[in-house]
Every structure is written in structure tokens, then in C-alpha cells.
Amino acid sequence: MSSFMETFYPAAEKGGCKSLEDGGQAKACSLPEVASLVELTLIGSMTKEQAVLAADPYSIGAMLREPEAVLAQPEDLGAPERLLIWSDEARSLKMMAENVAYPLEQSDLLSGTEGLLLLQEDRWLGSGHLKELFEEWALQYDSDRYGSASQPSIALRERLLYRWKGHMETMLYHLDEGTLSVALVSGIDMPWAHAQEPAYLADLRDIQLEALFRASLACYRQGMEHRLEILVPYPVYMEEWNDMHDLIEKVAEETLCHQRRAVSYSIGALVQTDIHPGFAADLARCADLIVLDSSGMSCAERSWSAEGVEGFETLVECIRKVRPQLPLRVSGLMHADNLPSIYRVHVKEVGVLPETIPAFRLAAAQWELREQGRSKKIVL
């Protein structure tokens, strides 16, 4: 028995393992230790909840990426995945995989998640497999090179639309009827001077929306039903929000026609956490959901500052006053230590990067189990 297991589960101890209320000073940080937890659970010496509480969330991802295959026993290799499945059973917080790499080479990247959250399609266009085609299409809007009177090529548009549809269809295929949340391109992450010109953005968003709706309709015809969320990125005034909302509805009607009911979608807003609370409240009155982008206040090395937490809580409070049941999601999370702030304001959905999903799955389950233990203790 390892030194970890002797600490957590002494051989001479009678009456079982540590209670749920225990802070769990000993944490399983290696593959053999996690495998020991799983084995003890399977033979009935400890509960699933106790096993989840005894594992280190910041080590679980490394175990999955580098499973120590040379040293590990064959039966150990599936232990981290089994432990994460148990954590999912104990967790109510919903998670979405944010900005996953395309193509999805590993389907298990989405394990434990509700779907995909794609907020950086601008960056993907400039670096993904559509890069050359997209740049050729984008150059049509370079007035210095082609003149302001040049007309966009219909052939280029159709080629870009077809390839973008294939990209979206692949993403939907991997979702297994989950949720796909996509932000409209904003031009912010594109290097060209014309990237934020109205005509350029309007045409690119039109192509993006048509590709998205066509991909969803194609999946529906294959027997797959998904829920789409289309996010208006970082609106600065209500007129902008209304214009984008009308564009989404217009493209949906023109693309789907009589099959519009076959595709279920909602329209939300993607905003920074430093947005003015009053404007956020205005958006809450008409949006189907709001995604709060916390990337500006997040850091992989440390949790949010006290000032950032205070501003975040004030923002959520303003939104809740207008529409208490409006779905809220926090994206851009990098550190599991921020979870208490999420739970404190009763946000039930988060978006996290694929490499941090295992840590968040386990840490969230541990938080909820400890809260349940505290509640039971108070009642008693």
C-alpha cells in the first residue's frame, strides 16, 4: 500500500474512510494512487464520493495526457476516466469545451461536457484549413488593392460557404446531439485594416450564419438534433444588438425556409465582465442567454482578484434583477480556484479550455460534495 493510501486509509482503521466533511489533506496525485482509490471503491471499502474528494484536481489532467504507460499496470490506465465519470455524477455545474482545436482528433476531449463553445472563429479562419481560401476572399475588400468599386466574387463566396459548412458539420457530428454555441465573427482578431469595415463583416457573418444553418439542417436530415446558440460578440449599444439579431433571423428564414422548425436555435450576447451593468441589464431584457467572457480577469497562475470578484458579482446581480431565470454562462475560466465565485452567484454553466476540463470536472464535484457535507452538518 502506498504512503498516500496509508495516510488516507490506514490498514488498522476500523469503520471506513474519512468523512465527506473532512478536508482531505492527503490527495491522490499520481496514477497508481488514483487507481488505488478506484479499486477501494469497487470493492466497497469507500464510496464514490470519498474517492472523488481524495483526488487532486490539478494532477488528473496530467494523468490523462501522460498515463505513465510504461510503469503503470494495464488496469490502472482507465482509473482517471472512471473517477471523472463519478465526479460528473456528483456535479450539477454544466461545462462546455471552449475553442477546441479543429479537427477533433480525440472524441474524449468532450467527455463530461454539454457541448462546444466557439468564440474565436476569427482566429480559426486565419490559421485553420480554410486560411488560403479565406484570405483570397478577404482580399476582395482591400480597397487599396482592388478599388472601392470591386464586386465580391460569387464563386469565392460559395467555396468559402461550402468549406465552412463542412467545418461546422464536423463539429456538430462530434457533439452527439449536444449544444453548439458560436459567436459571430467580430474582425477583432483579424490582421487586415479592412477587417472591421461594415460591408466586410456583414458579408462574412452572412456566410458564417448560412454555413451554420446548412450544417445543422444536414445533421437533422441524418437523424441528429442539436441545439444552436448564436452569440452577438461584444455589442456596445442596443442598436448594434438589434441589427445583429435581425440579421440572424433573416438568414435563418432565407436558409431554412419551410424547414425552419427543424433547427432549434437561440440568440445570445457575448460580453466582457467589465461591461457597464446598466447595458448588461438592457441586453438581459431581450437576449436568450448571456455569456460573460472572463478572459480579461483570468490567469492560469492565480485566481481572480478581490476587485474582479466584486465587479463580477455586481454584474450578475444587475442581470438577475431584470431576468432572474436568464441563462448565464462564464467563459474564459483558467483556474479552478475561481469556482467558489461562480457558485456564490448561482451561475450554472461555464466554458473552459479542453486541457483544463478534467481539473474543473473534479474540482467542481469536490466543491459541491463539501457544500453538501456542510449542509448536512448544519442540519444535524
Coordinates of N, CA and C in Angstrom, one line a residue, residues 281 284-285 314-324:
A281 N -27.9 44.9 -18.2 CA -29.3 44.7 -17.9 C -30.2 44.9 -19.1
A284 N -30.1 41.9 -21.1 CA -30.8 40.8 -20.5 C -32.3 40.8 -20.8
R285 N -32.8 41.9 -21.1 CA -34.3 42.0 -21.4 C -34.7 41.4 -22.7
T314 N -21.4 42.1 -8.9 CA -22.3 43.2 -9.1 C -22.9 43.1 -10.5
L315 N -22.1 42.7 -11.5 CA -22.7 42.5 -12.8 C -23.8 41.4 -12.9
V316 N -23.5 40.3 -12.3 CA -24.5 39.2 -12.3 C -25.8 39.6 -11.5
E317 N -25.6 40.4 -10.4 CA -26.7 40.8 -9.6 C -27.6 41.8 -10.5
C318 N -27.0 42.7 -11.3 CA -27.8 43.6 -12.1 C -28.6 42.8 -13.2
I319 N -28.0 41.8 -13.7 CA -28.7 41.0 -14.7 C -29.8 40.2 -14.1
R320 N -29.6 39.6 -12.9 CA -30.6 38.8 -12.2 C -31.8 39.7 -11.8
K321 N -31.6 40.9 -11.5 CA -32.7 41.8 -11.1 C -33.7 42.0 -12.3
V322 N -33.2 42.0 -13.5 CA -34.0 42.2 -14.7 C -34.7 40.9 -15.1
R323 N -33.9 39.8 -15.1 CA -34.4 38.5 -15.5 C -33.8 37.4 -14.7
P324 N -34.4 37.0 -13.6 CA -33.8 36.1 -12.6 C -33.5 34.7 -13.2

